[in-house]
């Protein structure tokens, strides 16, 4: 199951409408609240983080839980902003 991590730290389990095809861009736009998504990863566990491509330019709030996930997966190279979806690499193609 995938999860939506909001900037306030809230985590919500989410799933694509069609589990065999995975998330559509439209589904992710609605969940994250953006117009362009950026996949990050996969990490060693096969997980992707889907975030707002324009989040930093639009002044989105920092997302500490998503940043923690990124740092554990790839190292302390960036700060993640806005809402994100963490999913299995098979759920986003």
Short mmCIF file of N, CA and C in Angstrom, two decimals:
data_model
loop_
_atom_site.label_atom_id
_atom_site.label_comp_id
_atom_site.label_asym_id
_atom_site.label_seq_id
_atom_site.Cartn_x
_atom_site.Cartn_y
_atom_site.Cartn_z
N UNK A 1 0.86 -1.18 0.00
CA UNK A 1 0.00 0.00 0.00
C UNK A 1 0.89 1.23 0.00
N UNK A 2 0.50 2.22 -0.72
CA UNK A 2 1.22 3.48 -0.79
C UNK A 2 0.75 4.39 0.34
N UNK A 3 1.54 5.45 0.58
CA UNK A 3 1.11 6.42 1.59
C UNK A 3 1.35 7.84 1.11
N UNK A 4 0.43 8.69 1.49
CA UNK A 4 0.54 10.13 1.27
C UNK A 4 1.11 10.72 2.55
N UNK A 5 2.20 11.46 2.42
CA UNK A 5 2.78 12.16 3.58
C UNK A 5 2.58 13.65 3.36
N UNK A 6 1.78 14.25 4.23
CA UNK A 6 1.49 15.68 4.14
C UNK A 6 2.54 16.49 4.90
N UNK A 7 2.60 17.77 4.60
CA UNK A 7 3.60 18.64 5.23
C UNK A 7 3.40 18.75 6.74
N UNK A 8 2.19 18.50 7.23
CA UNK A 8 1.95 18.56 8.68
C UNK A 8 2.33 17.27 9.38
N UNK A 9 2.86 16.29 8.63
CA UNK A 9 3.28 15.02 9.21
C UNK A 9 2.24 13.92 9.14
N UNK A 10 1.05 14.26 8.72
CA UNK A 10 -0.01 13.27 8.59
C UNK A 10 0.35 12.25 7.50
N UNK A 11 0.12 10.98 7.80
CA UNK A 11 0.33 9.91 6.82
C UNK A 11 -1.01 9.21 6.58
N UNK A 12 -1.36 9.06 5.30
CA UNK A 12 -2.63 8.45 4.91
C UNK A 12 -2.33 7.35 3.89
N UNK A 13 -2.87 6.16 4.13
CA UNK A 13 -2.71 5.09 3.15
C UNK A 13 -3.56 5.42 1.93
N UNK A 14 -2.96 5.25 0.75
CA UNK A 14 -3.65 5.52 -0.51
C UNK A 14 -3.37 4.37 -1.47
N UNK A 15 -4.22 4.25 -2.48
CA UNK A 15 -4.05 3.20 -3.48
C UNK A 15 -4.50 3.73 -4.84
N UNK A 16 -3.89 3.25 -5.90
CA UNK A 16 -4.36 3.66 -7.23
C UNK A 16 -5.75 3.09 -7.50
N UNK A 17 -6.52 3.79 -8.31
CA UNK A 17 -7.86 3.31 -8.64
C UNK A 17 -7.78 1.98 -9.37
N UNK A 18 -6.77 1.81 -10.20
CA UNK A 18 -6.56 0.55 -10.90
C UNK A 18 -5.22 -0.04 -10.43
N UNK A 19 -5.26 -0.97 -9.48
CA UNK A 19 -4.02 -1.51 -8.92
C UNK A 19 -3.09 -2.15 -9.95
N UNK A 20 -3.64 -2.73 -11.01
CA UNK A 20 -2.78 -3.36 -12.02
C UNK A 20 -2.00 -2.36 -12.85
N UNK A 21 -2.58 -1.19 -13.08
CA UNK A 21 -1.91 -0.16 -13.88
C UNK A 21 -1.11 0.82 -13.04
N UNK A 22 -1.41 0.91 -11.76
CA UNK A 22 -0.72 1.86 -10.88
C UNK A 22 -1.36 3.23 -10.92
N UNK A 23 -0.72 4.17 -10.24
CA UNK A 23 -1.23 5.54 -10.17
C UNK A 23 -1.14 6.22 -11.53
N UNK A 24 -2.19 6.95 -11.86
CA UNK A 24 -2.13 7.83 -13.03
C UNK A 24 -1.58 9.18 -12.57
N UNK A 25 -1.10 9.95 -13.51
CA UNK A 25 -0.63 11.29 -13.16
C UNK A 25 -1.76 12.11 -12.55
N UNK A 26 -2.96 11.98 -13.11
CA UNK A 26 -4.11 12.74 -12.58
C UNK A 26 -4.37 12.40 -11.12
N UNK A 27 -4.27 11.12 -10.76
CA UNK A 27 -4.47 10.72 -9.36
C UNK A 27 -3.42 11.36 -8.46
N UNK A 28 -2.17 11.33 -8.92
CA UNK A 28 -1.08 11.91 -8.13
C UNK A 28 -1.21 13.43 -8.03
N UNK A 29 -1.60 14.10 -9.09
CA UNK A 29 -1.81 15.55 -9.03
C UNK A 29 -2.82 15.89 -7.94
N UNK A 30 -3.90 15.11 -7.89
CA UNK A 30 -4.94 15.37 -6.89
C UNK A 30 -4.44 15.08 -5.48
N UNK A 31 -3.76 13.95 -5.29
CA UNK A 31 -3.27 13.58 -3.96
C UNK A 31 -2.24 14.59 -3.44
N UNK A 32 -1.30 14.97 -4.29
CA UNK A 32 -0.20 15.84 -3.87
C UNK A 32 -0.60 17.30 -3.89
N UNK A 33 -1.52 17.64 -4.80
CA UNK A 33 -1.95 19.04 -4.92
C UNK A 33 -1.00 19.83 -5.81
N UNK A 34 -0.70 19.27 -6.99
CA UNK A 34 0.24 19.93 -7.88
C UNK A 34 -0.16 19.72 -9.34
N UNK A 35 0.63 20.28 -10.24
CA UNK A 35 0.37 20.14 -11.68
C UNK A 35 1.42 19.32 -12.41
N UNK A 36 2.60 19.16 -11.81
CA UNK A 36 3.68 18.38 -12.41
C UNK A 36 4.31 17.54 -11.30
N UNK A 37 4.42 16.23 -11.52
CA UNK A 37 5.03 15.37 -10.51
C UNK A 37 6.45 15.01 -10.91
N UNK A 38 7.26 14.72 -9.88
CA UNK A 38 8.63 14.29 -10.08
C UNK A 38 8.86 13.00 -9.28
N UNK A 39 9.18 11.89 -9.96
CA UNK A 39 9.51 10.68 -9.22
C UNK A 39 10.96 10.73 -8.73
N UNK A 40 11.17 10.27 -7.52
CA UNK A 40 12.51 10.22 -6.92
C UNK A 40 12.75 8.78 -6.51
N UNK A 41 13.82 8.19 -6.99
CA UNK A 41 14.15 6.82 -6.65
C UNK A 41 14.10 5.93 -7.86
N UNK A 42 14.02 4.66 -7.65
CA UNK A 42 13.67 3.96 -6.43
C UNK A 42 14.86 3.83 -5.48
N UNK A 43 14.51 3.59 -4.21
CA UNK A 43 15.55 3.32 -3.22
C UNK A 43 15.86 1.82 -3.22
N UNK A 44 16.67 1.37 -2.30
CA UNK A 44 17.07 -0.04 -2.24
C UNK A 44 15.90 -0.99 -1.99
N UNK A 45 14.81 -0.48 -1.42
CA UNK A 45 13.62 -1.30 -1.16
C UNK A 45 12.65 -1.30 -2.33
N UNK A 46 12.98 -0.58 -3.41
CA UNK A 46 12.08 -0.49 -4.55
C UNK A 46 10.97 0.51 -4.37
N UNK A 47 11.15 1.47 -3.46
CA UNK A 47 10.13 2.50 -3.21
C UNK A 47 10.49 3.78 -3.97
N UNK A 48 9.46 4.44 -4.44
CA UNK A 48 9.59 5.76 -5.08
C UNK A 48 8.93 6.81 -4.22
N UNK A 49 9.44 8.02 -4.29
CA UNK A 49 8.75 9.16 -3.71
C UNK A 49 8.31 10.02 -4.89
N UNK A 50 7.04 10.32 -4.93
CA UNK A 50 6.49 11.17 -5.97
C UNK A 50 6.19 12.51 -5.33
N UNK A 51 6.82 13.57 -5.85
CA UNK A 51 6.66 14.89 -5.24
C UNK A 51 6.31 15.93 -6.30
N UNK A 52 6.06 17.14 -5.86
CA UNK A 52 5.71 18.27 -6.71
C UNK A 52 6.98 18.82 -7.35
N UNK A 53 7.07 18.71 -8.66
CA UNK A 53 8.24 19.19 -9.41
C UNK A 53 8.51 20.68 -9.17
N UNK A 54 7.46 21.45 -8.99
CA UNK A 54 7.61 22.90 -8.86
C UNK A 54 7.47 23.37 -7.41
N UNK A 55 7.47 22.46 -6.47
CA UNK A 55 7.21 22.80 -5.06
C UNK A 55 8.12 23.88 -4.50
N UNK A 56 9.41 23.77 -4.73
CA UNK A 56 10.34 24.77 -4.18
C UNK A 56 10.15 26.12 -4.85
N UNK A 57 9.92 26.12 -6.15
CA UNK A 57 9.71 27.39 -6.86
C UNK A 57 8.42 28.06 -6.43
N UNK A 58 7.43 27.26 -6.05
CA UNK A 58 6.13 27.80 -5.63
C UNK A 58 6.06 28.11 -4.14
N UNK A 59 7.16 27.88 -3.42
CA UNK A 59 7.21 28.21 -2.00
C UNK A 59 6.48 27.24 -1.08
N UNK A 60 6.37 25.98 -1.50
CA UNK A 60 5.71 24.98 -0.64
C UNK A 60 6.47 24.79 0.66
N UNK A 61 5.72 24.39 1.69
CA UNK A 61 6.31 24.16 3.01
C UNK A 61 7.21 22.93 3.00
N UNK A 62 8.22 22.94 3.85
CA UNK A 62 9.09 21.78 4.02
C UNK A 62 8.29 20.61 4.58
N UNK A 63 8.65 19.41 4.17
CA UNK A 63 8.01 18.20 4.64
C UNK A 63 9.07 17.37 5.36
N UNK A 64 9.09 17.45 6.69
CA UNK A 64 10.15 16.80 7.46
C UNK A 64 10.14 15.28 7.33
N UNK A 65 8.96 14.66 7.36
CA UNK A 65 8.90 13.20 7.24
C UNK A 65 9.39 12.74 5.86
N UNK A 66 9.03 13.47 4.82
CA UNK A 66 9.49 13.11 3.48
C UNK A 66 11.00 13.34 3.36
N UNK A 67 11.50 14.40 3.97
CA UNK A 67 12.93 14.67 3.97
C UNK A 67 13.68 13.56 4.70
N UNK A 68 13.15 13.11 5.84
CA UNK A 68 13.76 12.00 6.58
C UNK A 68 13.82 10.74 5.70
N UNK A 69 12.73 10.45 5.00
CA UNK A 69 12.70 9.29 4.10
C UNK A 69 13.78 9.43 3.03
N UNK A 70 13.88 10.62 2.44
CA UNK A 70 14.87 10.86 1.39
C UNK A 70 16.29 10.69 1.94
N UNK A 71 16.57 11.25 3.09
CA UNK A 71 17.91 11.16 3.68
C UNK A 71 18.28 9.72 4.00
N UNK A 72 17.34 8.92 4.53
CA UNK A 72 17.60 7.51 4.82
C UNK A 72 17.83 6.72 3.54
N UNK A 73 17.15 7.11 2.46
CA UNK A 73 17.25 6.39 1.20
C UNK A 73 18.46 6.78 0.37
N UNK A 74 18.81 8.07 0.37
CA UNK A 74 19.82 8.57 -0.57
C UNK A 74 20.92 9.43 0.05
N UNK A 75 20.76 9.80 1.30
CA UNK A 75 21.74 10.67 1.95
C UNK A 75 21.20 12.08 2.11
N UNK A 76 21.89 12.88 2.93
CA UNK A 76 21.40 14.23 3.26
C UNK A 76 21.75 15.27 2.19
N UNK A 77 21.13 15.11 1.03
CA UNK A 77 21.47 15.98 -0.10
C UNK A 77 20.42 17.02 -0.42
N UNK A 78 19.21 16.88 0.11
CA UNK A 78 18.14 17.77 -0.30
C UNK A 78 17.07 17.86 0.79
N UNK A 79 16.25 18.88 0.72
CA UNK A 79 15.09 19.04 1.58
C UNK A 79 13.86 18.90 0.69
N UNK A 80 12.91 18.10 1.14
CA UNK A 80 11.70 17.85 0.37
C UNK A 80 10.60 18.80 0.84
N UNK A 81 9.87 19.35 -0.12
CA UNK A 81 8.78 20.27 0.21
C UNK A 81 7.46 19.73 -0.35
N UNK A 82 6.38 20.17 0.24
CA UNK A 82 5.05 19.80 -0.22
C UNK A 82 4.66 18.39 0.17
N UNK A 83 3.45 18.02 -0.20
CA UNK A 83 2.95 16.68 0.04
C UNK A 83 3.63 15.71 -0.92
N UNK A 84 3.81 14.47 -0.50
CA UNK A 84 4.43 13.46 -1.35
C UNK A 84 3.68 12.14 -1.22
N UNK A 85 3.85 11.30 -2.22
CA UNK A 85 3.35 9.92 -2.17
C UNK A 85 4.56 9.00 -2.22
N UNK A 86 4.62 8.06 -1.29
CA UNK A 86 5.63 7.01 -1.28
C UNK A 86 4.92 5.74 -1.75
N UNK A 87 5.46 5.12 -2.81
CA UNK A 87 4.82 3.92 -3.34
C UNK A 87 5.86 2.94 -3.85
N UNK A 88 5.42 1.75 -4.09
CA UNK A 88 6.25 0.72 -4.70
C UNK A 88 6.54 1.14 -6.15
N UNK A 89 7.71 0.79 -6.65
CA UNK A 89 8.04 1.18 -8.03
C UNK A 89 7.11 0.57 -9.07
N UNK A 90 6.35 -0.44 -8.71
CA UNK A 90 5.38 -1.04 -9.64
C UNK A 90 4.07 -0.25 -9.67
N UNK A 91 3.88 0.66 -8.72
CA UNK A 91 2.64 1.44 -8.67
C UNK A 91 2.74 2.74 -9.45
N UNK A 92 3.90 3.04 -10.00
CA UNK A 92 4.07 4.24 -10.83
C UNK A 92 4.96 3.87 -11.99
N UNK A 93 4.41 3.98 -13.19
CA UNK A 93 5.15 3.57 -14.38
C UNK A 93 5.34 4.73 -15.34
#
